[in-house]
């Protein structure tokens, strides 16, 4: 044990890890997939989404080639902790760092992504990030990161345990995806009733575009939290990164959110335009920005019923078909959303639809919680293991093994 403890040593990240800068023309080189920042999920190594190079208008920034076994790291908004393990070949933007072990005999490749998922790496990267609106970190600053490096046999043991966590997470993520697909099927089928009366969206509720973000509202005496596109997913709000701007009393009265308001992405990629989620009062005195639309239901329609309809429109491509397109974005203006059709059956019928949707949502939520617990346990175990040898690390291994059985 003493020899093993002495074998741990403090090293610099840049002395063992190489930033790969292989350039490519993805079309000429026959690459099929590209990975953008939106395809990388926080705290998740597995890449489950990507774009198809063929038919896409990739900008000049997308020229960084990556290969299986390399690690991708989002250098913008590092607080999002986007570390991904590449299992296929593709192209990414130059703001995504591509990394690999410079000497696999000294730093085994399998442990590299976990070193970058450690809290200590995250804190270092966040500390050295620059800029306030869209903070970024440079490679030389990441290269300064110092950590305890175990000997190769210990690296393999740690990596094997952590990859077992990752496999468990993937299995649970697959179950979650199956539940999401079942929910999408329910959305398609539950609203497929041709005899229901149809109205315009603005006839059964209020559609409001959010407040414009401009320099004059960056400061003031009425700073309040607000939601933007980055905070609104498909039936979920991402609240780890909520910004503030100044909402004077008159603006607050206009843009303040109430529980059961439905928020939709006004400007997004064609795939995600119109993505909708419900605000349920999670943040007090919260408002919304111009990149979002708010739908506030009247007494004729249940907010949850309207949310289900909007999600159906987005997931089945109805919003994408009517959206106004620019070079890189699609927009669903307030006037366009207002004019869209929405079925309005009797409230008793709406309630039955909502109950079915809530059952599907409950299953999805339970699976999300289970997956989150597994990932949190993995993170705690990872942090302890990388502190070096000792009883605490042994206990973490036991806890980790029990947690993934």
GROMACS .gro file of C-alpha atoms in nm:
model
  405
    1UNK     CA    1   0.000   0.000   0.000
    2UNK     CA    2   0.283   0.239   0.080
    3UNK     CA    3   0.437   0.195  -0.266
    4UNK     CA    4   0.102   0.264  -0.428
    5UNK     CA    5   0.050   0.582  -0.224
    6UNK     CA    6   0.395   0.709  -0.323
    7UNK     CA    7   0.316   0.636  -0.689
    8UNK     CA    8   0.044   0.901  -0.694
    9UNK     CA    9   0.192   1.230  -0.813
   10UNK     CA   10   0.080   1.581  -0.894
   11UNK     CA   11   0.086   1.660  -1.267
   12UNK     CA   12  -0.029   1.933  -1.502
   13UNK     CA   13  -0.315   1.856  -1.736
   14UNK     CA   14  -0.131   1.997  -2.038
   15UNK     CA   15   0.168   1.771  -1.981
   16UNK     CA   16  -0.043   1.458  -2.032
   17UNK     CA   17  -0.329   1.573  -2.256
   18UNK     CA   18  -0.301   1.700  -2.612
   19UNK     CA   19  -0.544   1.934  -2.783
   20UNK     CA   20  -0.611   1.792  -3.129
   21UNK     CA   21  -0.653   2.051  -3.404
   22UNK     CA   22  -0.712   1.836  -3.711
   23UNK     CA   23  -0.893   2.049  -3.969
   24UNK     CA   24  -1.141   1.911  -4.217
   25UNK     CA   25  -1.383   2.004  -4.489
   26UNK     CA   26  -1.662   1.771  -4.375
   27UNK     CA   27  -1.830   1.748  -4.715
   28UNK     CA   28  -1.512   1.680  -4.912
   29UNK     CA   29  -1.383   1.436  -4.650
   30UNK     CA   30  -1.709   1.244  -4.643
   31UNK     CA   31  -1.796   1.306  -4.277
   32UNK     CA   32  -2.159   1.232  -4.201
   33UNK     CA   33  -2.218   1.384  -3.857
   34UNK     CA   34  -2.153   1.711  -3.682
   35UNK     CA   35  -2.176   1.782  -3.310
   36UNK     CA   36  -2.273   2.131  -3.195
   37UNK     CA   37  -2.295   2.262  -2.841
   38UNK     CA   38  -2.667   2.185  -2.825
   39UNK     CA   39  -2.593   1.817  -2.896
   40UNK     CA   40  -2.374   1.784  -2.586
   41UNK     CA   41  -2.560   1.734  -2.259
   42UNK     CA   42  -2.437   1.859  -1.923
   43UNK     CA   43  -2.279   1.586  -1.708
   44UNK     CA   44  -2.336   1.319  -1.974
   45UNK     CA   45  -2.051   1.154  -2.162
   46UNK     CA   46  -2.265   0.972  -2.417
   47UNK     CA   47  -2.353   1.170  -2.732
   48UNK     CA   48  -2.715   1.087  -2.814
   49UNK     CA   49  -2.786   1.362  -3.068
   50UNK     CA   50  -2.602   1.505  -3.365
   51UNK     CA   51  -2.664   1.680  -3.694
   52UNK     CA   52  -2.630   1.541  -4.044
   53UNK     CA   53  -2.362   1.714  -4.250
   54UNK     CA   54  -2.548   1.644  -4.573
   55UNK     CA   55  -2.807   1.914  -4.629
   56UNK     CA   56  -2.684   2.134  -4.342
   57UNK     CA   57  -2.543   2.484  -4.380
   58UNK     CA   58  -2.244   2.458  -4.150
   59UNK     CA   59  -2.053   2.779  -4.092
   60UNK     CA   60  -1.675   2.813  -4.128
   61UNK     CA   61  -1.627   2.744  -3.757
   62UNK     CA   62  -1.717   2.377  -3.813
   63UNK     CA   63  -1.381   2.247  -3.929
   64UNK     CA   64  -1.247   2.057  -3.626
   65UNK     CA   65  -1.235   1.683  -3.692
   66UNK     CA   66  -1.277   1.432  -3.409
   67UNK     CA   67  -1.238   1.054  -3.401
   68UNK     CA   68  -1.361   0.770  -3.178
   69UNK     CA   69  -1.195   0.765  -2.838
   70UNK     CA   70  -1.129   1.138  -2.826
   71UNK     CA   71  -1.295   1.370  -2.575
   72UNK     CA   72  -1.496   1.679  -2.669
   73UNK     CA   73  -1.518   1.976  -2.435
   74UNK     CA   74  -1.740   2.282  -2.472
   75UNK     CA   75  -1.513   2.581  -2.410
   76UNK     CA   76  -1.806   2.827  -2.410
   77UNK     CA   77  -2.021   2.861  -2.099
   78UNK     CA   78  -1.804   2.612  -1.913
   79UNK     CA   79  -2.042   2.622  -1.617
   80UNK     CA   80  -2.260   2.385  -1.822
   81UNK     CA   81  -1.996   2.113  -1.781
   82UNK     CA   82  -2.020   1.966  -2.130
   83UNK     CA   83  -1.774   1.678  -2.163
   84UNK     CA   84  -1.847   1.413  -2.427
   85UNK     CA   85  -1.675   1.089  -2.528
   86UNK     CA   86  -1.668   1.042  -2.907
   87UNK     CA   87  -1.781   0.701  -3.030
   88UNK     CA   88  -1.797   0.800  -3.395
   89UNK     CA   89  -1.609   1.025  -3.634
   90UNK     CA   90  -1.738   1.372  -3.710
   91UNK     CA   91  -1.681   1.746  -3.712
   92UNK     CA   92  -1.737   2.010  -3.447
   93UNK     CA   93  -1.686   2.386  -3.419
   94UNK     CA   94  -1.348   2.525  -3.319
   95UNK     CA   95  -1.502   2.638  -2.989
   96UNK     CA   96  -1.529   2.271  -2.894
   97UNK     CA   97  -1.191   2.140  -2.781
   98UNK     CA   98  -1.092   1.794  -2.904
   99UNK     CA   99  -0.857   1.619  -2.662
  100UNK     CA  100  -0.672   1.291  -2.621
  101UNK     CA  101  -0.403   1.138  -2.403
  102UNK     CA  102  -0.058   1.246  -2.521
  103UNK     CA  103   0.095   0.925  -2.383
  104UNK     CA  104  -0.152   0.636  -2.329
  105UNK     CA  105   0.113   0.452  -2.131
  106UNK     CA  106   0.118   0.728  -1.873
  107UNK     CA  107  -0.244   0.846  -1.888
  108UNK     CA  108  -0.478   0.573  -2.006
  109UNK     CA  109  -0.739   0.712  -2.248
  110UNK     CA  110  -1.031   0.555  -2.061
  111UNK     CA  111  -0.983   0.776  -1.756
  112UNK     CA  112  -0.945   1.109  -1.939
  113UNK     CA  113  -1.316   1.195  -1.970
  114UNK     CA  114  -1.367   1.131  -1.600
  115UNK     CA  115  -1.075   1.357  -1.505
  116UNK     CA  116  -1.257   1.630  -1.697
  117UNK     CA  117  -1.588   1.556  -1.524
  118UNK     CA  118  -1.435   1.598  -1.177
  119UNK     CA  119  -1.552   1.897  -0.973
  120UNK     CA  120  -1.193   2.018  -0.935
  121UNK     CA  121  -1.150   2.037  -1.315
  122UNK     CA  122  -1.482   2.216  -1.348
  123UNK     CA  123  -1.391   2.473  -1.082
  124UNK     CA  124  -1.054   2.536  -1.247
  125UNK     CA  125  -1.212   2.583  -1.591
  126UNK     CA  126  -1.481   2.811  -1.456
  127UNK     CA  127  -1.226   3.019  -1.261
  128UNK     CA  128  -1.016   3.080  -1.574
  129UNK     CA  129  -1.315   3.157  -1.797
  130UNK     CA  130  -1.336   3.507  -1.942
  131UNK     CA  131  -1.628   3.724  -2.045
  132UNK     CA  132  -1.960   3.781  -1.873
  133UNK     CA  133  -2.235   3.726  -2.131
  134UNK     CA  134  -2.085   3.419  -2.303
  135UNK     CA  135  -1.783   3.318  -2.091
  136UNK     CA  136  -1.513   3.105  -2.251
  137UNK     CA  137  -1.188   2.939  -2.149
  138UNK     CA  138  -0.866   2.913  -2.347
  139UNK     CA  139  -0.662   2.595  -2.386
  140UNK     CA  140  -0.345   2.733  -2.216
  141UNK     CA  141  -0.552   2.803  -1.905
  142UNK     CA  142  -0.701   2.454  -1.904
  143UNK     CA  143  -0.351   2.313  -1.949
  144UNK     CA  144  -0.252   2.470  -1.613
  145UNK     CA  145  -0.490   2.244  -1.420
  146UNK     CA  146  -0.306   2.029  -1.166
  147UNK     CA  147  -0.434   1.700  -1.030
  148UNK     CA  148  -0.324   1.380  -0.860
  149UNK     CA  149  -0.237   1.112  -1.115
  150UNK     CA  150  -0.258   0.748  -0.997
  151UNK     CA  151  -0.030   0.483  -1.145
  152UNK     CA  152  -0.167   0.309  -1.460
  153UNK     CA  153  -0.301  -0.001  -1.276
  154UNK     CA  154  -0.497   0.224  -1.041
  155UNK     CA  155  -0.616   0.433  -1.335
  156UNK     CA  156  -0.758   0.119  -1.496
  157UNK     CA  157  -0.933   0.014  -1.175
  158UNK     CA  158  -1.089   0.358  -1.131
  159UNK     CA  159  -1.183   0.380  -1.499
  160UNK     CA  160  -1.349   0.037  -1.494
  161UNK     CA  161  -1.566   0.136  -1.197
  162UNK     CA  162  -1.663   0.471  -1.349
  163UNK     CA  163  -1.741   0.317  -1.687
  164UNK     CA  164  -1.970   0.070  -1.509
  165UNK     CA  165  -2.157   0.371  -1.374
  166UNK     CA  166  -2.171   0.511  -1.725
  167UNK     CA  167  -2.313   0.184  -1.863
  168UNK     CA  168  -2.580   0.186  -1.592
  169UNK     CA  169  -2.661   0.546  -1.679
  170UNK     CA  170  -2.694   0.456  -2.047
  171UNK     CA  171  -2.935   0.173  -1.970
  172UNK     CA  172  -3.150   0.406  -1.763
  173UNK     CA  173  -3.125   0.673  -2.031
  174UNK     CA  174  -3.249   0.418  -2.287
  175UNK     CA  175  -3.551   0.341  -2.067
  176UNK     CA  176  -3.614   0.713  -2.037
  177UNK     CA  177  -3.599   0.757  -2.414
  178UNK     CA  178  -3.850   0.473  -2.457
  179UNK     CA  179  -4.085   0.650  -2.215
  180UNK     CA  180  -4.043   0.973  -2.410
  181UNK     CA  181  -4.128   0.799  -2.735
  182UNK     CA  182  -4.439   0.649  -2.573
  183UNK     CA  183  -4.534   0.997  -2.457
  184UNK     CA  184  -4.490   1.131  -2.811
  185UNK     CA  185  -4.719   0.856  -2.939
  186UNK     CA  186  -4.977   0.960  -2.678
  187UNK     CA  187  -4.950   1.323  -2.789
  188UNK     CA  188  -5.014   1.222  -3.148
  189UNK     CA  189  -5.309   0.995  -3.071
  190UNK     CA  190  -5.490   1.183  -2.794
  191UNK     CA  191  -5.540   1.497  -3.005
  192UNK     CA  192  -5.635   1.311  -3.324
  193UNK     CA  193  -6.008   1.383  -3.307
  194UNK     CA  194  -6.147   1.545  -3.621
  195UNK     CA  195  -6.484   1.632  -3.465
  196UNK     CA  196  -6.336   1.866  -3.203
  197UNK     CA  197  -6.405   2.235  -3.268
  198UNK     CA  198  -6.098   2.432  -3.373
  199UNK     CA  199  -6.013   2.791  -3.282
  200UNK     CA  200  -5.724   3.030  -3.330
  201UNK     CA  201  -5.467   3.027  -3.049
  202UNK     CA  202  -5.527   3.396  -2.968
  203UNK     CA  203  -5.901   3.329  -2.935
  204UNK     CA  204  -5.848   3.102  -2.635
  205UNK     CA  205  -5.559   3.278  -2.466
  206UNK     CA  206  -5.311   3.564  -2.468
  207UNK     CA  207  -4.988   3.545  -2.670
  208UNK     CA  208  -4.708   3.776  -2.556
  209UNK     CA  209  -4.351   3.818  -2.679
  210UNK     CA  210  -4.089   3.871  -2.407
  211UNK     CA  211  -3.892   4.187  -2.332
  212UNK     CA  212  -3.598   4.284  -2.549
  213UNK     CA  213  -3.255   4.250  -2.395
  214UNK     CA  214  -3.053   4.565  -2.461
  215UNK     CA  215  -2.773   4.758  -2.285
  216UNK     CA  216  -3.003   4.991  -2.092
  217UNK     CA  217  -3.159   4.699  -1.900
  218UNK     CA  218  -2.831   4.538  -1.797
  219UNK     CA  219  -2.840   4.731  -1.470
  220UNK     CA  220  -3.091   4.918  -1.258
  221UNK     CA  221  -3.283   4.911  -0.931
  222UNK     CA  222  -3.536   4.652  -1.047
  223UNK     CA  223  -3.316   4.358  -1.143
  224UNK     CA  224  -3.522   4.042  -1.171
  225UNK     CA  225  -3.460   3.688  -1.299
  226UNK     CA  226  -3.581   3.609  -1.648
  227UNK     CA  227  -3.604   3.302  -1.869
  228UNK     CA  228  -3.471   3.277  -2.224
  229UNK     CA  229  -3.437   3.011  -2.494
  230UNK     CA  230  -3.158   2.832  -2.307
  231UNK     CA  231  -3.396   2.775  -2.015
  232UNK     CA  232  -3.683   2.614  -2.207
  233UNK     CA  233  -3.671   2.252  -2.315
  234UNK     CA  234  -3.942   2.009  -2.417
  235UNK     CA  235  -4.176   2.013  -2.115
  236UNK     CA  236  -3.890   2.106  -1.884
  237UNK     CA  237  -3.718   2.419  -1.761
  238UNK     CA  238  -3.340   2.436  -1.718
  239UNK     CA  239  -3.286   2.662  -1.418
  240UNK     CA  240  -2.915   2.620  -1.346
  241UNK     CA  241  -2.833   2.926  -1.557
  242UNK     CA  242  -3.090   3.200  -1.498
  243UNK     CA  243  -2.983   3.558  -1.572
  244UNK     CA  244  -3.116   3.893  -1.450
  245UNK     CA  245  -3.203   4.222  -1.613
  246UNK     CA  246  -3.391   4.536  -1.511
  247UNK     CA  247  -3.770   4.519  -1.528
  248UNK     CA  248  -3.924   4.853  -1.431
  249UNK     CA  249  -4.266   4.823  -1.258
  250UNK     CA  250  -4.458   4.872  -1.584
  251UNK     CA  251  -4.239   4.615  -1.763
  252UNK     CA  252  -4.269   4.374  -1.473
  253UNK     CA  253  -4.649   4.395  -1.490
  254UNK     CA  254  -4.632   4.305  -1.859
  255UNK     CA  255  -4.363   4.036  -1.857
  256UNK     CA  256  -4.401   3.870  -1.516
  257UNK     CA  257  -4.475   3.498  -1.530
  258UNK     CA  258  -4.759   3.329  -1.345
  259UNK     CA  259  -4.786   2.959  -1.260
  260UNK     CA  260  -4.925   2.761  -1.556
  261UNK     CA  261  -4.804   3.009  -1.816
  262UNK     CA  262  -4.678   2.818  -2.120
  263UNK     CA  263  -4.347   2.932  -2.272
  264UNK     CA  264  -4.245   2.860  -2.632
  265UNK     CA  265  -3.915   2.919  -2.810
  266UNK     CA  266  -3.970   3.204  -3.056
  267UNK     CA  267  -3.628   3.183  -3.217
  268UNK     CA  268  -3.442   2.853  -3.244
  269UNK     CA  269  -3.302   2.604  -3.487
  270UNK     CA  270  -3.566   2.461  -3.718
  271UNK     CA  271  -3.564   2.140  -3.515
  272UNK     CA  272  -3.648   2.313  -3.186
  273UNK     CA  273  -3.852   2.619  -3.282
  274UNK     CA  274  -4.172   2.633  -3.080
  275UNK     CA  275  -4.041   2.400  -2.810
  276UNK     CA  276  -4.274   2.443  -2.512
  277UNK     CA  277  -4.271   2.406  -2.135
  278UNK     CA  278  -4.487   2.523  -1.847
  279UNK     CA  279  -4.374   2.768  -1.580
  280UNK     CA  280  -4.493   2.636  -1.245
  281UNK     CA  281  -4.373   2.913  -1.014
  282UNK     CA  282  -4.024   2.769  -0.968
  283UNK     CA  283  -3.861   3.115  -0.937
  284UNK     CA  284  -4.024   3.406  -0.759
  285UNK     CA  285  -4.084   3.728  -0.957
  286UNK     CA  286  -3.956   3.572  -1.276
  287UNK     CA  287  -4.000   3.731  -1.621
  288UNK     CA  288  -3.915   3.628  -1.977
  289UNK     CA  289  -3.706   3.759  -2.265
  290UNK     CA  290  -3.792   3.836  -2.627
  291UNK     CA  291  -3.660   3.500  -2.749
  292UNK     CA  292  -3.964   3.340  -2.583
  293UNK     CA  293  -4.339   3.359  -2.631
  294UNK     CA  294  -4.584   3.329  -2.342
  295UNK     CA  295  -4.928   3.173  -2.380
  296UNK     CA  296  -5.169   3.246  -2.096
  297UNK     CA  297  -5.483   3.035  -2.127
  298UNK     CA  298  -5.838   3.168  -2.094
  299UNK     CA  299  -6.117   2.981  -1.921
  300UNK     CA  300  -6.194   2.792  -2.243
  301UNK     CA  301  -5.880   2.581  -2.242
  302UNK     CA  302  -5.682   2.405  -1.972
  303UNK     CA  303  -5.319   2.524  -1.969
  304UNK     CA  304  -5.196   2.163  -1.957
  305UNK     CA  305  -5.414   2.077  -2.258
  306UNK     CA  306  -5.268   2.370  -2.451
  307UNK     CA  307  -4.915   2.268  -2.353
  308UNK     CA  308  -4.977   1.918  -2.485
  309UNK     CA  309  -5.106   2.059  -2.814
  310UNK     CA  310  -4.803   2.291  -2.852
  311UNK     CA  311  -4.565   2.005  -2.776
  312UNK     CA  312  -4.743   1.796  -3.038
  313UNK     CA  313  -4.710   2.074  -3.294
  314UNK     CA  314  -4.339   2.109  -3.224
  315UNK     CA  315  -4.256   1.739  -3.209
  316UNK     CA  316  -4.453   1.654  -3.526
  317UNK     CA  317  -4.302   1.944  -3.722
  318UNK     CA  318  -4.610   2.168  -3.750
  319UNK     CA  319  -4.425   2.472  -3.611
  320UNK     CA  320  -4.121   2.404  -3.829
  321UNK     CA  321  -4.339   2.402  -4.141
  322UNK     CA  322  -4.486   2.748  -4.075
  323UNK     CA  323  -4.184   2.914  -3.909
  324UNK     CA  324  -4.006   3.203  -4.077
  325UNK     CA  325  -3.652   3.101  -4.164
  326UNK     CA  326  -3.328   3.291  -4.177
  327UNK     CA  327  -2.982   3.158  -4.264
  328UNK     CA  328  -2.926   2.983  -3.932
  329UNK     CA  329  -3.248   3.029  -3.733
  330UNK     CA  330  -3.620   2.973  -3.751
  331UNK     CA  331  -3.871   3.209  -3.592
  332UNK     CA  332  -4.226   3.167  -3.466
  333UNK     CA  333  -4.342   3.530  -3.427
  334UNK     CA  334  -4.626   3.616  -3.190
  335UNK     CA  335  -4.861   3.690  -3.479
  336UNK     CA  336  -4.788   3.358  -3.642
  337UNK     CA  337  -4.844   3.160  -3.322
  338UNK     CA  338  -5.162   3.356  -3.256
  339UNK     CA  339  -5.303   3.250  -3.593
  340UNK     CA  340  -5.231   2.878  -3.547
  341UNK     CA  341  -5.525   2.640  -3.493
  342UNK     CA  342  -5.587   2.469  -3.161
  343UNK     CA  343  -5.863   2.215  -3.084
  344UNK     CA  344  -6.101   2.318  -2.806
  345UNK     CA  345  -6.320   2.025  -2.698
  346UNK     CA  346  -6.533   2.050  -2.381
  347UNK     CA  347  -6.336   2.097  -2.060
  348UNK     CA  348  -6.434   1.749  -1.941
  349UNK     CA  349  -6.273   1.601  -2.254
  350UNK     CA  350  -5.968   1.821  -2.210
  351UNK     CA  351  -5.935   1.696  -1.854
  352UNK     CA  352  -5.931   1.332  -1.967
  353UNK     CA  353  -5.657   1.411  -2.218
  354UNK     CA  354  -5.457   1.593  -1.950
  355UNK     CA  355  -5.488   1.298  -1.710
  356UNK     CA  356  -5.347   1.062  -1.975
  357UNK     CA  357  -5.062   1.301  -2.046
  358UNK     CA  358  -4.989   1.345  -1.676
  359UNK     CA  359  -4.958   0.968  -1.636
  360UNK     CA  360  -4.701   0.956  -1.916
  361UNK     CA  361  -4.527   1.259  -1.771
  362UNK     CA  362  -4.517   1.096  -1.426
  363UNK     CA  363  -4.340   0.788  -1.565
  364UNK     CA  364  -4.090   1.006  -1.750
  365UNK     CA  365  -4.026   1.216  -1.438
  366UNK     CA  366  -3.965   0.907  -1.224
  367UNK     CA  367  -3.713   0.775  -1.476
  368UNK     CA  368  -3.541   1.113  -1.489
  369UNK     CA  369  -3.505   1.113  -1.110
  370UNK     CA  370  -3.362   0.761  -1.111
  371UNK     CA  371  -3.111   0.853  -1.379
  372UNK     CA  372  -3.017   1.170  -1.194
  373UNK     CA  373  -2.950   0.977  -0.873
  374UNK     CA  374  -2.720   0.738  -1.057
  375UNK     CA  375  -2.527   1.023  -1.213
  376UNK     CA  376  -2.500   1.207  -0.882
  377UNK     CA  377  -2.365   0.895  -0.712
  378UNK     CA  378  -2.115   0.855  -0.994
  379UNK     CA  379  -2.004   1.217  -0.951
  380UNK     CA  380  -1.952   1.181  -0.576
  381UNK     CA  381  -1.760   0.858  -0.622
  382UNK     CA  382  -1.546   1.010  -0.897
  383UNK     CA  383  -1.454   1.310  -0.681
  384UNK     CA  384  -1.347   1.093  -0.389
  385UNK     CA  385  -1.150   0.846  -0.599
  386UNK     CA  386  -0.944   1.119  -0.760
  387UNK     CA  387  -0.840   1.261  -0.424
  388UNK     CA  388  -0.587   0.982  -0.385
  389UNK     CA  389  -0.555   0.652  -0.196
  390UNK     CA  390  -0.709   0.603   0.145
  391UNK     CA  391  -1.004   0.468   0.340
  392UNK     CA  392  -1.240   0.730   0.202
  393UNK     CA  393  -1.169   0.613  -0.151
  394UNK     CA  394  -1.228   0.250  -0.050
  395UNK     CA  395  -1.564   0.344   0.099
  396UNK     CA  396  -1.655   0.529  -0.219
  397UNK     CA  397  -1.580   0.219  -0.424
  398UNK     CA  398  -1.810   0.009  -0.206
  399UNK     CA  399  -2.082   0.277  -0.224
  400UNK     CA  400  -2.043   0.301  -0.599
  401UNK     CA  401  -2.060  -0.076  -0.649
  402UNK     CA  402  -2.374  -0.098  -0.435
  403UNK     CA  403  -2.533   0.192  -0.617
  404UNK     CA  404  -2.513   0.038  -0.962
  405UNK     CA  405  -2.620  -0.319  -0.889
   0.00000   0.00000   0.00000
